[in-house]
């Protein structure tokens, strides 16, 4: 599903890019989970800007919950 707001990946804010999400997921998991739950994360596929789907959001929240459970 292409997102019409961003036609070029260069227009996507840094905190909404896929690479930033994965980096923050590794370093600051709760922050990354908040990013994905409260907004879209965008990536480029074959020149088209796309956003994470519902499955990716749920999966990130589950992994984040499991990851957070390991720390407590």
PDB file of N, CA, C and O in Angstrom, residues 15-71:
ATOM      1  N   UNK A  15      12.877  10.437  11.900  1.00  0.00           N
ATOM      2  CA  UNK A  15      12.340   9.575  12.959  1.00  0.00           C
ATOM      3  C   UNK A  15      11.223   8.657  12.469  1.00  0.00           C
ATOM      4  O   UNK A  15      10.758   7.813  13.221  1.00  0.00           O
ATOM      5  N   UNK A  16      10.813   8.782  11.242  1.00  0.00           N
ATOM      6  CA  UNK A  16       9.788   7.914  10.662  1.00  0.00           C
ATOM      7  C   UNK A  16      10.349   6.972   9.600  1.00  0.00           C
ATOM      8  O   UNK A  16       9.611   6.263   8.942  1.00  0.00           O
ATOM      9  N   UNK A  17      11.666   6.947   9.437  1.00  0.00           N
ATOM     10  CA  UNK A  17      12.291   6.059   8.457  1.00  0.00           C
ATOM     11  C   UNK A  17      12.584   4.697   9.071  1.00  0.00           C
ATOM     12  O   UNK A  17      12.825   4.578  10.267  1.00  0.00           O
ATOM     13  N   UNK A  18      12.570   3.694   8.211  1.00  0.00           N
ATOM     14  CA  UNK A  18      12.741   2.321   8.680  1.00  0.00           C
ATOM     15  C   UNK A  18      14.082   2.109   9.361  1.00  0.00           C
ATOM     16  O   UNK A  18      14.152   1.471  10.403  1.00  0.00           O
ATOM     17  N   UNK A  19      15.165   2.630   8.826  1.00  0.00           N
ATOM     18  CA  UNK A  19      16.478   2.413   9.427  1.00  0.00           C
ATOM     19  C   UNK A  19      16.542   3.013  10.833  1.00  0.00           C
ATOM     20  O   UNK A  19      17.132   2.434  11.742  1.00  0.00           O
ATOM     21  N   UNK A  20      15.913   4.173  11.026  1.00  0.00           N
ATOM     22  CA  UNK A  20      15.907   4.805  12.341  1.00  0.00           C
ATOM     23  C   UNK A  20      15.090   3.978  13.327  1.00  0.00           C
ATOM     24  O   UNK A  20      15.467   3.831  14.496  1.00  0.00           O
ATOM     25  N   UNK A  21      13.978   3.429  12.856  1.00  0.00           N
ATOM     26  CA  UNK A  21      13.160   2.573  13.707  1.00  0.00           C
ATOM     27  C   UNK A  21      13.960   1.379  14.203  1.00  0.00           C
ATOM     28  O   UNK A  21      13.960   1.079  15.394  1.00  0.00           O
ATOM     29  N   UNK A  22      14.655   0.664  13.291  1.00  0.00           N
ATOM     30  CA  UNK A  22      15.395  -0.536  13.702  1.00  0.00           C
ATOM     31  C   UNK A  22      16.563  -0.190  14.604  1.00  0.00           C
ATOM     32  O   UNK A  22      16.856  -0.923  15.545  1.00  0.00           O
ATOM     33  N   UNK A  23      17.233   0.917  14.344  1.00  0.00           N
ATOM     34  CA  UNK A  23      18.327   1.339  15.220  1.00  0.00           C
ATOM     35  C   UNK A  23      17.801   1.648  16.623  1.00  0.00           C
ATOM     36  O   UNK A  23      18.370   1.194  17.621  1.00  0.00           O
ATOM     37  N   UNK A  24      16.705   2.395  16.690  1.00  0.00           N
ATOM     38  CA  UNK A  24      16.142   2.703  18.005  1.00  0.00           C
ATOM     39  C   UNK A  24      15.547   1.461  18.658  1.00  0.00           C
ATOM     40  O   UNK A  24      15.537   1.346  19.877  1.00  0.00           O
ATOM     41  N   UNK A  25      15.065   0.516  17.861  1.00  0.00           N
ATOM     42  CA  UNK A  25      14.536  -0.731  18.421  1.00  0.00           C
ATOM     43  C   UNK A  25      15.632  -1.513  19.126  1.00  0.00           C
ATOM     44  O   UNK A  25      15.402  -2.107  20.171  1.00  0.00           O
ATOM     45  N   UNK A  26      16.832  -1.488  18.559  1.00  0.00           N
ATOM     46  CA  UNK A  26      17.950  -2.192  19.181  1.00  0.00           C
ATOM     47  C   UNK A  26      18.489  -1.465  20.411  1.00  0.00           C
ATOM     48  O   UNK A  26      18.910  -2.097  21.373  1.00  0.00           O
ATOM     49  N   UNK A  27      18.456  -0.142  20.377  1.00  0.00           N
ATOM     50  CA  UNK A  27      19.049   0.638  21.459  1.00  0.00           C
ATOM     51  C   UNK A  27      18.045   1.081  22.522  1.00  0.00           C
ATOM     52  O   UNK A  27      18.358   1.073  23.712  1.00  0.00           O
ATOM     53  N   UNK A  28      16.873   1.514  22.085  1.00  0.00           N
ATOM     54  CA  UNK A  28      15.846   2.051  22.993  1.00  0.00           C
ATOM     55  C   UNK A  28      14.489   1.463  22.603  1.00  0.00           C
ATOM     56  O   UNK A  28      13.654   2.136  21.998  1.00  0.00           O
ATOM     57  N   UNK A  29      14.278   0.227  22.936  1.00  0.00           N
ATOM     58  CA  UNK A  29      13.085  -0.494  22.493  1.00  0.00           C
ATOM     59  C   UNK A  29      11.775   0.211  22.842  1.00  0.00           C
ATOM     60  O   UNK A  29      10.907   0.320  21.983  1.00  0.00           O
ATOM     61  N   UNK A  30      11.589   0.718  24.068  1.00  0.00           N
ATOM     62  CA  UNK A  30      10.306   1.387  24.366  1.00  0.00           C
ATOM     63  C   UNK A  30      10.042   2.593  23.458  1.00  0.00           C
ATOM     64  O   UNK A  30       8.913   2.825  23.042  1.00  0.00           O
ATOM     65  N   UNK A  31      11.084   3.335  23.125  1.00  0.00           N
ATOM     66  CA  UNK A  31      10.940   4.481  22.232  1.00  0.00           C
ATOM     67  C   UNK A  31      10.500   4.017  20.846  1.00  0.00           C
ATOM     68  O   UNK A  31       9.600   4.601  20.238  1.00  0.00           O
ATOM     69  N   UNK A  32      11.111   2.957  20.346  1.00  0.00           N
ATOM     70  CA  UNK A  32      10.763   2.442  19.024  1.00  0.00           C
ATOM     71  C   UNK A  32       9.338   1.918  18.992  1.00  0.00           C
ATOM     72  O   UNK A  32       8.617   2.124  18.009  1.00  0.00           O
ATOM     73  N   UNK A  33       8.922   1.256  20.048  1.00  0.00           N
ATOM     74  CA  UNK A  33       7.544   0.748  20.101  1.00  0.00           C
ATOM     75  C   UNK A  33       6.565   1.920  20.100  1.00  0.00           C
ATOM     76  O   UNK A  33       5.539   1.872  19.412  1.00  0.00           O
ATOM     77  N   UNK A  34       6.878   2.989  20.806  1.00  0.00           N
ATOM     78  CA  UNK A  34       6.025   4.187  20.771  1.00  0.00           C
ATOM     79  C   UNK A  34       5.969   4.777  19.372  1.00  0.00           C
ATOM     80  O   UNK A  34       4.903   5.202  18.918  1.00  0.00           O
ATOM     81  N   UNK A  35       7.094   4.811  18.683  1.00  0.00           N
ATOM     82  CA  UNK A  35       7.106   5.322  17.314  1.00  0.00           C
ATOM     83  C   UNK A  35       6.162   4.541  16.412  1.00  0.00           C
ATOM     84  O   UNK A  35       5.383   5.128  15.659  1.00  0.00           O
ATOM     85  N   UNK A  36       6.230   3.235  16.494  1.00  0.00           N
ATOM     86  CA  UNK A  36       5.431   2.412  15.581  1.00  0.00           C
ATOM     87  C   UNK A  36       3.959   2.368  15.995  1.00  0.00           C
ATOM     88  O   UNK A  36       3.080   2.265  15.137  1.00  0.00           O
ATOM     89  N   UNK A  37       3.678   2.492  17.279  1.00  0.00           N
ATOM     90  CA  UNK A  37       2.288   2.451  17.723  1.00  0.00           C
ATOM     91  C   UNK A  37       1.572   3.772  17.428  1.00  0.00           C
ATOM     92  O   UNK A  37       0.415   3.778  17.018  1.00  0.00           O
ATOM     93  N   UNK A  38       2.278   4.878  17.603  1.00  0.00           N
ATOM     94  CA  UNK A  38       1.640   6.186  17.452  1.00  0.00           C
ATOM     95  C   UNK A  38       1.845   6.843  16.095  1.00  0.00           C
ATOM     96  O   UNK A  38       1.417   7.978  15.897  1.00  0.00           O
ATOM     97  N   UNK A  39       2.481   6.166  15.160  1.00  0.00           N
ATOM     98  CA  UNK A  39       2.661   6.749  13.835  1.00  0.00           C
ATOM     99  C   UNK A  39       3.173   5.725  12.854  1.00  0.00           C
ATOM    100  O   UNK A  39       3.493   4.595  13.212  1.00  0.00           O
ATOM    101  N   UNK A  40       3.248   6.119  11.623  1.00  0.00           N
ATOM    102  CA  UNK A  40       3.711   5.219  10.574  1.00  0.00           C
ATOM    103  C   UNK A  40       5.225   5.236  10.462  1.00  0.00           C
ATOM    104  O   UNK A  40       5.872   6.254  10.692  1.00  0.00           O
ATOM    105  N   UNK A  41       5.773   4.098  10.092  1.00  0.00           N
ATOM    106  CA  UNK A  41       7.184   3.960   9.771  1.00  0.00           C
ATOM    107  C   UNK A  41       7.236   3.679   8.270  1.00  0.00           C
ATOM    108  O   UNK A  41       6.509   2.818   7.775  1.00  0.00           O
ATOM    109  N   UNK A  42       8.070   4.395   7.552  1.00  0.00           N
ATOM    110  CA  UNK A  42       8.094   4.308   6.097  1.00  0.00           C
ATOM    111  C   UNK A  42       9.375   3.655   5.601  1.00  0.00           C
ATOM    112  O   UNK A  42      10.427   3.788   6.216  1.00  0.00           O
ATOM    113  N   UNK A  43       9.255   2.985   4.482  1.00  0.00           N
ATOM    114  CA  UNK A  43      10.395   2.380   3.813  1.00  0.00           C
ATOM    115  C   UNK A  43      10.186   2.503   2.309  1.00  0.00           C
ATOM    116  O   UNK A  43       9.099   2.825   1.842  1.00  0.00           O
ATOM    117  N   UNK A  44      11.253   2.263   1.573  1.00  0.00           N
ATOM    118  CA  UNK A  44      11.199   2.371   0.124  1.00  0.00           C
ATOM    119  C   UNK A  44      11.283   0.972  -0.465  1.00  0.00           C
ATOM    120  O   UNK A  44      12.164   0.188  -0.114  1.00  0.00           O
ATOM    121  N   UNK A  45      10.341   0.665  -1.347  1.00  0.00           N
ATOM    122  CA  UNK A  45      10.340  -0.629  -2.020  1.00  0.00           C
ATOM    123  C   UNK A  45      10.108  -0.389  -3.503  1.00  0.00           C
ATOM    124  O   UNK A  45       9.048   0.098  -3.897  1.00  0.00           O
ATOM    125  N   UNK A  46      11.136  -0.708  -4.276  1.00  0.00           N
ATOM    126  CA  UNK A  46      11.082  -0.520  -5.738  1.00  0.00           C
ATOM    127  C   UNK A  46      10.719   0.910  -6.115  1.00  0.00           C
ATOM    128  O   UNK A  46       9.922   1.151  -7.022  1.00  0.00           O
ATOM    129  N   UNK A  47      11.272   1.861  -5.378  1.00  0.00           N
ATOM    130  CA  UNK A  47      11.070   3.269  -5.681  1.00  0.00           C
ATOM    131  C   UNK A  47       9.775   3.857  -5.153  1.00  0.00           C
ATOM    132  O   UNK A  47       9.508   5.032  -5.356  1.00  0.00           O
ATOM    133  N   UNK A  48       8.959   3.063  -4.472  1.00  0.00           N
ATOM    134  CA  UNK A  48       7.685   3.528  -3.933  1.00  0.00           C
ATOM    135  C   UNK A  48       7.790   3.595  -2.419  1.00  0.00           C
ATOM    136  O   UNK A  48       8.298   2.674  -1.786  1.00  0.00           O
ATOM    137  N   UNK A  49       7.311   4.686  -1.840  1.00  0.00           N
ATOM    138  CA  UNK A  49       7.323   4.848  -0.389  1.00  0.00           C
ATOM    139  C   UNK A  49       6.122   4.106   0.179  1.00  0.00           C
ATOM    140  O   UNK A  49       4.985   4.334  -0.218  1.00  0.00           O
ATOM    141  N   UNK A  50       6.401   3.200   1.113  1.00  0.00           N
ATOM    142  CA  UNK A  50       5.350   2.405   1.758  1.00  0.00           C
ATOM    143  C   UNK A  50       5.474   2.545   3.258  1.00  0.00           C
ATOM    144  O   UNK A  50       6.519   2.929   3.769  1.00  0.00           O
ATOM    145  N   UNK A  51       4.400   2.202   3.953  1.00  0.00           N
ATOM    146  CA  UNK A  51       4.436   2.261   5.410  1.00  0.00           C
ATOM    147  C   UNK A  51       4.223   0.868   5.982  1.00  0.00           C
ATOM    148  O   UNK A  51       3.693  -0.019   5.318  1.00  0.00           O
ATOM    149  N   UNK A  52       4.667   0.699   7.241  1.00  0.00           N
ATOM    150  CA  UNK A  52       4.451  -0.576   7.930  1.00  0.00           C
ATOM    151  C   UNK A  52       2.958  -0.848   7.993  1.00  0.00           C
ATOM    152  O   UNK A  52       2.159   0.041   8.246  1.00  0.00           O
ATOM    153  N   UNK A  53       2.594  -2.091   7.826  1.00  0.00           N
ATOM    154  CA  UNK A  53       1.203  -2.486   7.951  1.00  0.00           C
ATOM    155  C   UNK A  53       0.854  -2.829   9.389  1.00  0.00           C
ATOM    156  O   UNK A  53       1.682  -2.742  10.296  1.00  0.00           O
ATOM    157  N   UNK A  54      -0.369  -3.238   9.583  1.00  0.00           N
ATOM    158  CA  UNK A  54      -0.848  -3.592  10.916  1.00  0.00           C
ATOM    159  C   UNK A  54      -0.055  -4.771  11.475  1.00  0.00           C
ATOM    160  O   UNK A  54       0.315  -4.782  12.650  1.00  0.00           O
ATOM    161  N   UNK A  55       0.235  -5.757  10.642  1.00  0.00           N
ATOM    162  CA  UNK A  55       0.994  -6.922  11.099  1.00  0.00           C
ATOM    163  C   UNK A  55       2.349  -6.502  11.654  1.00  0.00           C
ATOM    164  O   UNK A  55       2.764  -6.970  12.711  1.00  0.00           O
ATOM    165  N   UNK A  56       3.054  -5.625  10.960  1.00  0.00           N
ATOM    166  CA  UNK A  56       4.364  -5.166  11.421  1.00  0.00           C
ATOM    167  C   UNK A  56       4.252  -4.409  12.740  1.00  0.00           C
ATOM    168  O   UNK A  56       5.121  -4.527  13.611  1.00  0.00           O
ATOM    169  N   UNK A  57       3.202  -3.644  12.913  1.00  0.00           N
ATOM    170  CA  UNK A  57       3.012  -2.899  14.159  1.00  0.00           C
ATOM    171  C   UNK A  57       2.772  -3.847  15.327  1.00  0.00           C
ATOM    172  O   UNK A  57       3.338  -3.700  16.399  1.00  0.00           O
ATOM    173  N   UNK A  58       1.904  -4.829  15.104  1.00  0.00           N
ATOM    174  CA  UNK A  58       1.606  -5.792  16.169  1.00  0.00           C
ATOM    175  C   UNK A  58       2.851  -6.606  16.501  1.00  0.00           C
ATOM    176  O   UNK A  58       3.174  -6.824  17.676  1.00  0.00           O
ATOM    177  N   UNK A  59       3.560  -7.038  15.480  1.00  0.00           N
ATOM    178  CA  UNK A  59       4.775  -7.818  15.697  1.00  0.00           C
ATOM    179  C   UNK A  59       5.808  -7.013  16.475  1.00  0.00           C
ATOM    180  O   UNK A  59       6.433  -7.525  17.406  1.00  0.00           O
ATOM    181  N   UNK A  60       5.995  -5.747  16.132  1.00  0.00           N
ATOM    182  CA  UNK A  60       6.953  -4.901  16.847  1.00  0.00           C
ATOM    183  C   UNK A  60       6.534  -4.716  18.302  1.00  0.00           C
ATOM    184  O   UNK A  60       7.373  -4.744  19.210  1.00  0.00           O
ATOM    185  N   UNK A  61       5.245  -4.574  18.554  1.00  0.00           N
ATOM    186  CA  UNK A  61       4.774  -4.425  19.930  1.00  0.00           C
ATOM    187  C   UNK A  61       4.981  -5.710  20.725  1.00  0.00           C
ATOM    188  O   UNK A  61       5.397  -5.664  21.889  1.00  0.00           O
ATOM    189  N   UNK A  62       4.730  -6.854  20.110  1.00  0.00           N
ATOM    190  CA  UNK A  62       4.924  -8.139  20.797  1.00  0.00           C
ATOM    191  C   UNK A  62       6.403  -8.366  21.094  1.00  0.00           C
ATOM    192  O   UNK A  62       6.778  -8.728  22.218  1.00  0.00           O
ATOM    193  N   UNK A  63       7.251  -8.148  20.105  1.00  0.00           N
ATOM    194  CA  UNK A  63       8.695  -8.314  20.311  1.00  0.00           C
ATOM    195  C   UNK A  63       9.192  -7.316  21.353  1.00  0.00           C
ATOM    196  O   UNK A  63       9.995  -7.652  22.214  1.00  0.00           O
ATOM    197  N   UNK A  64       8.704  -6.084  21.276  1.00  0.00           N
ATOM    198  CA  UNK A  64       9.091  -5.078  22.263  1.00  0.00           C
ATOM    199  C   UNK A  64       8.654  -5.452  23.658  1.00  0.00           C
ATOM    200  O   UNK A  64       9.391  -5.257  24.620  1.00  0.00           O
ATOM    201  N   UNK A  65       7.455  -6.020  23.784  1.00  0.00           N
ATOM    202  CA  UNK A  65       6.980  -6.471  25.093  1.00  0.00           C
ATOM    203  C   UNK A  65       7.815  -7.613  25.621  1.00  0.00           C
ATOM    204  O   UNK A  65       8.167  -7.655  26.799  1.00  0.00           O
ATOM    205  N   UNK A  66       8.163  -8.548  24.747  1.00  0.00           N
ATOM    206  CA  UNK A  66       9.017  -9.656  25.152  1.00  0.00           C
ATOM    207  C   UNK A  66      10.402  -9.154  25.537  1.00  0.00           C
ATOM    208  O   UNK A  66      10.958  -9.540  26.550  1.00  0.00           O
ATOM    209  N   UNK A  67      10.946  -8.254  24.721  1.00  0.00           N
ATOM    210  CA  UNK A  67      12.266  -7.679  24.971  1.00  0.00           C
ATOM    211  C   UNK A  67      12.268  -6.941  26.312  1.00  0.00           C
ATOM    212  O   UNK A  67      13.190  -7.068  27.110  1.00  0.00           O
ATOM    213  N   UNK A  68      11.211  -6.149  26.549  1.00  0.00           N
ATOM    214  CA  UNK A  68      11.106  -5.429  27.816  1.00  0.00           C
ATOM    215  C   UNK A  68      10.964  -6.359  28.997  1.00  0.00           C
ATOM    216  O   UNK A  68      11.464  -6.090  30.077  1.00  0.00           O
ATOM    217  N   UNK A  69      10.279  -7.490  28.797  1.00  0.00           N
ATOM    218  CA  UNK A  69      10.119  -8.475  29.859  1.00  0.00           C
ATOM    219  C   UNK A  69      11.434  -9.125  30.259  1.00  0.00           C
ATOM    220  O   UNK A  69      11.607  -9.543  31.398  1.00  0.00           O
ATOM    221  N   UNK A  70      12.352  -9.197  29.326  1.00  0.00           N
ATOM    222  CA  UNK A  70      13.663  -9.769  29.641  1.00  0.00           C
ATOM    223  C   UNK A  70      14.480  -8.866  30.559  1.00  0.00           C
ATOM    224  O   UNK A  70      15.346  -9.343  31.293  1.00  0.00           O
ATOM    225  N   UNK A  71      14.211  -7.567  30.514  1.00  0.00           N
ATOM    226  CA  UNK A  71      14.982  -6.632  31.320  1.00  0.00           C
ATOM    227  C   UNK A  71      14.464  -6.509  32.745  1.00  0.00           C
ATOM    228  O   UNK A  71      15.136  -5.972  33.611  1.00  0.00           O
TER     229      UNK A  71
END
